[in-house]
Tab-separated table of C-alpha atoms in Angstrom:
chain	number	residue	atom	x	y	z
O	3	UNK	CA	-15.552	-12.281	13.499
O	4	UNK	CA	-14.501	-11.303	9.693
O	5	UNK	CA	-14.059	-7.644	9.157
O	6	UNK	CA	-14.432	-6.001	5.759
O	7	UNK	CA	-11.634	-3.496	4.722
O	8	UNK	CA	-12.405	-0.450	2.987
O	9	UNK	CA	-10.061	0.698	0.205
O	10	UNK	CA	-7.449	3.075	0.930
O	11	UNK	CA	-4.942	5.195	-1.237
O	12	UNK	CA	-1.597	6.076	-0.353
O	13	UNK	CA	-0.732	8.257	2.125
O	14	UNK	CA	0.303	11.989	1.710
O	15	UNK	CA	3.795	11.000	1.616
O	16	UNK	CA	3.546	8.562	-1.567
O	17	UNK	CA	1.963	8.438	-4.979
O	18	UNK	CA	-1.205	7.898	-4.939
O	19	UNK	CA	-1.667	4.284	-6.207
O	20	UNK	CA	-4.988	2.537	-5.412
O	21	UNK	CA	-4.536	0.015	-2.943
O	22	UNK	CA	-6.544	-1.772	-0.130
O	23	UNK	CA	-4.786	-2.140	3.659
O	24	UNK	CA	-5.498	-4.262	6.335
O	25	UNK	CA	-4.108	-2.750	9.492
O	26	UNK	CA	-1.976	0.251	10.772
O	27	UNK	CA	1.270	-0.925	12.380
O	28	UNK	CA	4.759	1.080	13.356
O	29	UNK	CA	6.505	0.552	9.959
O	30	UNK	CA	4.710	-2.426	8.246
O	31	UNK	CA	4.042	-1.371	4.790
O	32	UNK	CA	1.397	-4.006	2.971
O	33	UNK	CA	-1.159	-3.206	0.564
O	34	UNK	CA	-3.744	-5.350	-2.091
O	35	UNK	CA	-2.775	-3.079	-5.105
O	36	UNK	CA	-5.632	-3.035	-7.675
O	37	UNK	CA	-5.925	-2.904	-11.530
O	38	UNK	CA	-5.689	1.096	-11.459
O	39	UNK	CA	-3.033	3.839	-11.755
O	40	UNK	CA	-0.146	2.572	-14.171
O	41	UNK	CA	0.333	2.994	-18.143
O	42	UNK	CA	-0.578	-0.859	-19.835
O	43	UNK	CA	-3.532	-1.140	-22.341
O	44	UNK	CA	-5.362	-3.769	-23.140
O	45	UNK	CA	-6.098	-7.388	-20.611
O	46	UNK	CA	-3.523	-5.526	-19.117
O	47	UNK	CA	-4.637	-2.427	-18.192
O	48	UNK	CA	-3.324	-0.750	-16.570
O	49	UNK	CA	-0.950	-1.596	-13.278
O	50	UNK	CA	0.362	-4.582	-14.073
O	51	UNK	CA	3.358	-5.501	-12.615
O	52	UNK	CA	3.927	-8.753	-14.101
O	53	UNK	CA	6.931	-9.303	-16.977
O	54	UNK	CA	5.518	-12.669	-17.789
O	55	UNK	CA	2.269	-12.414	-18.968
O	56	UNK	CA	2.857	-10.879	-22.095
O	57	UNK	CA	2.460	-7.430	-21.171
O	58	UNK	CA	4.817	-4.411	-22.976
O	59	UNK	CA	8.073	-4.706	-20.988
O	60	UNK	CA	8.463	-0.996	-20.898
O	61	UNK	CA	4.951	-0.415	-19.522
O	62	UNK	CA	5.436	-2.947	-16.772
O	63	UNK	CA	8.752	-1.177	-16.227
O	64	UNK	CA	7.085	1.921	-15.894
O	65	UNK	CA	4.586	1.014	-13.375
O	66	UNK	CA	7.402	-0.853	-11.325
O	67	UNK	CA	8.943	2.762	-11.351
O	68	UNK	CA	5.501	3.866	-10.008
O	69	UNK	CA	5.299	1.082	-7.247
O	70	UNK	CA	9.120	1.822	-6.293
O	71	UNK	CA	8.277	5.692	-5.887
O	72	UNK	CA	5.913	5.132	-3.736
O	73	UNK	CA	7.507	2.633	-1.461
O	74	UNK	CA	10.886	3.340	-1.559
O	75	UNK	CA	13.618	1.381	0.567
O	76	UNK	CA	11.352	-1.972	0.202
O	77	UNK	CA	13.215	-4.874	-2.068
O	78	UNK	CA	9.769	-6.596	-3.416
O	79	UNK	CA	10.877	-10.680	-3.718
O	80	UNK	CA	8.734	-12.557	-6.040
O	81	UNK	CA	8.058	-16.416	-6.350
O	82	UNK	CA	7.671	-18.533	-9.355
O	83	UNK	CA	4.266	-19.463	-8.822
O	84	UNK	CA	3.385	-22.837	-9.379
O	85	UNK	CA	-0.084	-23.709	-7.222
O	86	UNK	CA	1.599	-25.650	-5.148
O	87	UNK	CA	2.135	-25.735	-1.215
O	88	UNK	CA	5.786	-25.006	-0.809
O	89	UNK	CA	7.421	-21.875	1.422
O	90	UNK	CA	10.589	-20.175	1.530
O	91	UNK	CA	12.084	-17.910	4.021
O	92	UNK	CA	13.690	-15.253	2.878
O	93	UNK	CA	16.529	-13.605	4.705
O	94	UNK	CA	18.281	-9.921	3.766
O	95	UNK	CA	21.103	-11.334	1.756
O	96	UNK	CA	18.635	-13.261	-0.488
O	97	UNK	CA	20.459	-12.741	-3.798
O	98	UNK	CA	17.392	-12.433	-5.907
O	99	UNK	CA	16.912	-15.660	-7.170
O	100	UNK	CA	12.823	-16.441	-8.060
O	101	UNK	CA	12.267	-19.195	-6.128
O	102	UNK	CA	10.104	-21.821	-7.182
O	103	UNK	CA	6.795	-22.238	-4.644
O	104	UNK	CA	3.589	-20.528	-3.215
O	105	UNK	CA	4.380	-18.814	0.170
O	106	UNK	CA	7.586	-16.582	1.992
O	107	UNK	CA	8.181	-15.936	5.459
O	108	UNK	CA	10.765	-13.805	6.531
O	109	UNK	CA	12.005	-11.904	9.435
O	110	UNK	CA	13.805	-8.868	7.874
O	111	UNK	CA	12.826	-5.545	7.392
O	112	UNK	CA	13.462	-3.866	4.384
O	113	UNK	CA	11.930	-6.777	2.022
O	114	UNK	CA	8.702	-6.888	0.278
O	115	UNK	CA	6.968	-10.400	0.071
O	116	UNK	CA	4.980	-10.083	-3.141
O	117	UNK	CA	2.038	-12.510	-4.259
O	118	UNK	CA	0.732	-12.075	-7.528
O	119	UNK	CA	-2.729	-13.245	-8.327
O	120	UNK	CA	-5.842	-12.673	-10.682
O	121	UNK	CA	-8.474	-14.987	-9.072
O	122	UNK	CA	-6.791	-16.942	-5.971
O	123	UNK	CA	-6.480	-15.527	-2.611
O	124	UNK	CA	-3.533	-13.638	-1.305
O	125	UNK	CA	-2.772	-13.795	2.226
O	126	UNK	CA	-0.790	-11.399	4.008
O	127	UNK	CA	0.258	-12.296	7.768
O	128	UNK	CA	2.112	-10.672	10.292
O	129	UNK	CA	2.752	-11.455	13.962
O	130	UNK	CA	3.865	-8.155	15.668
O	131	UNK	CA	5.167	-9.405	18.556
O	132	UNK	CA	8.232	-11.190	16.535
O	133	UNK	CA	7.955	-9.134	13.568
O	134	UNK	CA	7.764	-11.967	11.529
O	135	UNK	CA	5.811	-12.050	8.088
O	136	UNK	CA	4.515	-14.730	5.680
O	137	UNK	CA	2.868	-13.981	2.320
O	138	UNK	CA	1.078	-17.041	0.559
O	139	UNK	CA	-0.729	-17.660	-3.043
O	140	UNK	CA	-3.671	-19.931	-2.131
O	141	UNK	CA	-5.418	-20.999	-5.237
O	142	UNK	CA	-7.519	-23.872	-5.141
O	143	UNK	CA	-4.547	-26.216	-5.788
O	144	UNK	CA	-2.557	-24.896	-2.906
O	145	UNK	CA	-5.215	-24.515	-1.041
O	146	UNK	CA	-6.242	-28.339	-1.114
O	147	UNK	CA	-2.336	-28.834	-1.060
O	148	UNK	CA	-2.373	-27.411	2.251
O	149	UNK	CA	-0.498	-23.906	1.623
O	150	UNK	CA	-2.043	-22.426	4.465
O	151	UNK	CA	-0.568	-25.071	7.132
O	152	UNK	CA	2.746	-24.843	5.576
O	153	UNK	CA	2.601	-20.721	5.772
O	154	UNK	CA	1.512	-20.709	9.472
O	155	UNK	CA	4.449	-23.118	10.197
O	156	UNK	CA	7.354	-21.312	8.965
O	157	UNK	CA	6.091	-18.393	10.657
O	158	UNK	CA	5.793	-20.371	13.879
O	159	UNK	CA	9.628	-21.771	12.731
O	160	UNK	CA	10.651	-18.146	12.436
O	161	UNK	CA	10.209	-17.258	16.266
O	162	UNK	CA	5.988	-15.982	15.328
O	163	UNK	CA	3.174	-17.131	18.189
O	164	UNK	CA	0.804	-18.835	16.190
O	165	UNK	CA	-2.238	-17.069	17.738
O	166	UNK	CA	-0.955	-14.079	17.469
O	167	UNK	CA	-0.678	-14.022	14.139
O	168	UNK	CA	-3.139	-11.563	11.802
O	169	UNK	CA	-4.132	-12.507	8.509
O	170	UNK	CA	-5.516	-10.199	5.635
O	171	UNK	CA	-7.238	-12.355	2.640
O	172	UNK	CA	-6.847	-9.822	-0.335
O	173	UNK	CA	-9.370	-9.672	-3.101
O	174	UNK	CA	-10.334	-13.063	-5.374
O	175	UNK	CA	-13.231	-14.798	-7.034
O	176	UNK	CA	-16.106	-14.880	-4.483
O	177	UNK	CA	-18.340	-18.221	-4.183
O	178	UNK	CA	-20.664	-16.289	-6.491
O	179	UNK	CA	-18.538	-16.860	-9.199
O	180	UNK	CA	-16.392	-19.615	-8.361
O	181	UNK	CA	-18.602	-22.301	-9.626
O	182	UNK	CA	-16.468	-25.709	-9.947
O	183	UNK	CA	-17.646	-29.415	-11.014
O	184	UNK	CA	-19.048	-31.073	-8.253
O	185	UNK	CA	-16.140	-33.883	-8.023
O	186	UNK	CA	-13.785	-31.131	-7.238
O	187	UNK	CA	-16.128	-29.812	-4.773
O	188	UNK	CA	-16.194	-33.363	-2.839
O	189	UNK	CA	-12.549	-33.624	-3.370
O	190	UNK	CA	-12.393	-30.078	-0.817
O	191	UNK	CA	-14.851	-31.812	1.312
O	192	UNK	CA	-12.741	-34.641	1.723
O	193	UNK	CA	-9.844	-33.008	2.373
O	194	UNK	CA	-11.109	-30.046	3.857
O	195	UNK	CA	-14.143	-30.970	6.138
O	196	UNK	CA	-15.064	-27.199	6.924
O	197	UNK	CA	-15.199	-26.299	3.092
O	198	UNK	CA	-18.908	-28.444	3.271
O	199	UNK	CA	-20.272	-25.071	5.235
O	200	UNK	CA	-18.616	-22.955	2.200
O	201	UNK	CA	-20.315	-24.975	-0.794
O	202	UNK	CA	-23.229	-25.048	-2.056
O	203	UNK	CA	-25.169	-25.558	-5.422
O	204	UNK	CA	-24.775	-24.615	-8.569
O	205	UNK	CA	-25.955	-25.796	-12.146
O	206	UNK	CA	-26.554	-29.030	-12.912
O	207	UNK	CA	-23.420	-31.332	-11.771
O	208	UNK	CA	-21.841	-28.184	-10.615
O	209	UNK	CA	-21.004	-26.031	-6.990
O	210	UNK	CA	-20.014	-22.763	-5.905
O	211	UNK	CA	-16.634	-23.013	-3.207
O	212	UNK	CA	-16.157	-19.658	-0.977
O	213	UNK	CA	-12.476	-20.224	-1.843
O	214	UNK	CA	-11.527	-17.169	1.177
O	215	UNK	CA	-13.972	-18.476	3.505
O	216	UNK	CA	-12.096	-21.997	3.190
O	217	UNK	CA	-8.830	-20.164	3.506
O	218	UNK	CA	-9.619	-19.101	6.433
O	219	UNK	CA	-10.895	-21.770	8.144
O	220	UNK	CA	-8.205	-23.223	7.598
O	221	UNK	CA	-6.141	-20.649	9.273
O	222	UNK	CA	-8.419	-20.922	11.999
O	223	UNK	CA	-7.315	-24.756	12.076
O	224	UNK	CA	-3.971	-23.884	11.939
O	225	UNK	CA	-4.106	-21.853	14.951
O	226	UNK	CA	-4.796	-18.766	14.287
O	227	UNK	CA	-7.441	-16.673	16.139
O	228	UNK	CA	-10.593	-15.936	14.150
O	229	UNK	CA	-10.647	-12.174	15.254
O	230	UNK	CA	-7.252	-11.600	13.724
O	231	UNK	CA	-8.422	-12.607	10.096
O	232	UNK	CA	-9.942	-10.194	7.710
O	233	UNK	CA	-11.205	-9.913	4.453
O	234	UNK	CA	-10.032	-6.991	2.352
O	235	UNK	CA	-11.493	-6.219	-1.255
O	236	UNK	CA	-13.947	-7.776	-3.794
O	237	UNK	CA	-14.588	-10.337	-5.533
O	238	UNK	CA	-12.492	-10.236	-8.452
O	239	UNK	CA	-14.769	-11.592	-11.206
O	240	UNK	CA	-17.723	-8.687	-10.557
O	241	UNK	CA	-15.414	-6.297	-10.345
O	242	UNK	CA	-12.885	-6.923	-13.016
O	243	UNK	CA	-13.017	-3.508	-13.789
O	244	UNK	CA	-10.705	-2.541	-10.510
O	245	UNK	CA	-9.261	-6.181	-10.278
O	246	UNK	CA	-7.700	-8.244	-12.574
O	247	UNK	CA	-9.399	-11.986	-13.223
O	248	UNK	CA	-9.005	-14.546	-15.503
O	249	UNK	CA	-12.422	-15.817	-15.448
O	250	UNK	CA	-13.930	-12.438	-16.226
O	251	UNK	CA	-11.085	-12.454	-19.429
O	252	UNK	CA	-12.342	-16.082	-20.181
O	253	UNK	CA	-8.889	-17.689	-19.308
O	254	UNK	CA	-6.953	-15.273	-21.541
O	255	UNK	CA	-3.868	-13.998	-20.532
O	256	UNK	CA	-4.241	-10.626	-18.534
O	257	UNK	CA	-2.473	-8.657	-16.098
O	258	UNK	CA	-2.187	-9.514	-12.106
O	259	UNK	CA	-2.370	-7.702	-8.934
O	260	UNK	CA	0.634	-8.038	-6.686
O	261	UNK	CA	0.321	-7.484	-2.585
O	262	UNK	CA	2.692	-7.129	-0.531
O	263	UNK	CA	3.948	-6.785	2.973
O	264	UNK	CA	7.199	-5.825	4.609
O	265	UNK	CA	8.650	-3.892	7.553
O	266	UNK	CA	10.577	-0.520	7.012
O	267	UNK	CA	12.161	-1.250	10.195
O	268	UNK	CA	10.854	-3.384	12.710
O	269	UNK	CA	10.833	-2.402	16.428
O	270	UNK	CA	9.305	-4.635	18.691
């Protein structure tokens, strides 16, 4: 069964940035951060944490500065994004090079994996028993690319029992406003035979995908147990107002919401 997540904020002992949890475990830190509580204006407004999308550096600085107060000792590593299904694992003495790809795993505490998205679906995983993590960016691309498979293996490479493993799908575009042509639709069929269950009509030569529900079907394929996943947050497009999304912008260029997960320590 898929649970719904309410939104929390931070606790007493942090800022109090918007974000939306999953689960309450000795020393993970994750969180779905949201739109709200930093200093950029505009398609960026306001806590963007993104250099690259043509935001004011010193207000993404500032909000970074925000993010770092309230979770201090966490080393947030980023990807180069790229839609694609390729993951790294990321160790302690990662020198804090942006890899190029779609999903970490790692088995250290002390780092942040960050996903940044304004649409796709972020997936946060952990497997307590091992203490191992994975982060992924499944957009439609890396989603037909097969970016959950790849995520669940490295875990599994990384010491993590596949069916232990919980998953949190952050907020993204819901199938009520992820309405694609209908070839792409039957190109997800193809690939994907659950995603027929998750699509359904739309205007004429179009179809609405539940990109999440998809997502996690496929983690479901990949091993994972069905009670373990949740959904946390929104869809992005109707509430743009809390959530960044570039269909709700039109395609421009606007900010994007970065989750992350990582252990303080980890004690089995």
């Amino acid at each position: 069964m898929v649970v719904q997540v309410s939104a929390n904020r931070s606790s007493a002992s942090e800022p109090a940035l918007p974000v939306l949890r999953a689960w309450d475990l000795p020393n993970l830190v994750l969180g779905f951060m949201t739109r709200e509580g930093g200093v950029s204006h505009g398609l960026y407004r306001s806590f963007n944490l993104a250099y690259w999308v043509g935001d004011d550096p010193g207000s993404v600085r500032t909000n970074w500065e925000r993010w770092h107060a309230a979770y201090p000792g966490l080393r947030p590593i980023r990807l180069q994004q790229v839609h694609g299904s390729l993951v790294h694992r990321v160790a302690m003495a990662d020198d804090g090079t942006v890899r190029i790809g779609d999903g970490m795993v790692t088995a250290a505490p002390g780092i942040a994996l960050a996903i940044f998205t304004a649409d796709c679906v972020p997936v946060l995983m952990v497997e307590p028993d091992s203490g191992v993590l994975g982060a992924l960016h499944a957009g439609w691309r890396g989603t037909l690319a097969g970016i959950v498979q790849e995520g669940v293996n490295a875990m599994a490479m990384l010491g993590a029992r596949v069916d232990r493993i919980r998953a949190a799908l952050g907020p993204a575009i819901g199938s009520c406003c992820f309405e694609v042509d209908a070839a792409l639709a039957a190109r997800f069929i193809a690939k994907i035979p659950t995603a027929a269950a998750f699509c359904h009509a739309g205007r004429s030569g179009k179809k609405h995908l539940d990109l999440r529900a998809i997502v996690r079907s496929q983690l479901q394929l990949a091993g994972a147990d069905a009670g373990e996943i949740v959904e946390t947050g929104p869809c992005t497009r109707c509430n743009s107002e809390r959530f960044f999304s570039r269909r709700a912008a039109g395609g421009a260029a606007t900010g994007l919401q970065m989750s992350f997960i990582g252990f303080r320590d980890y004690v089995p």
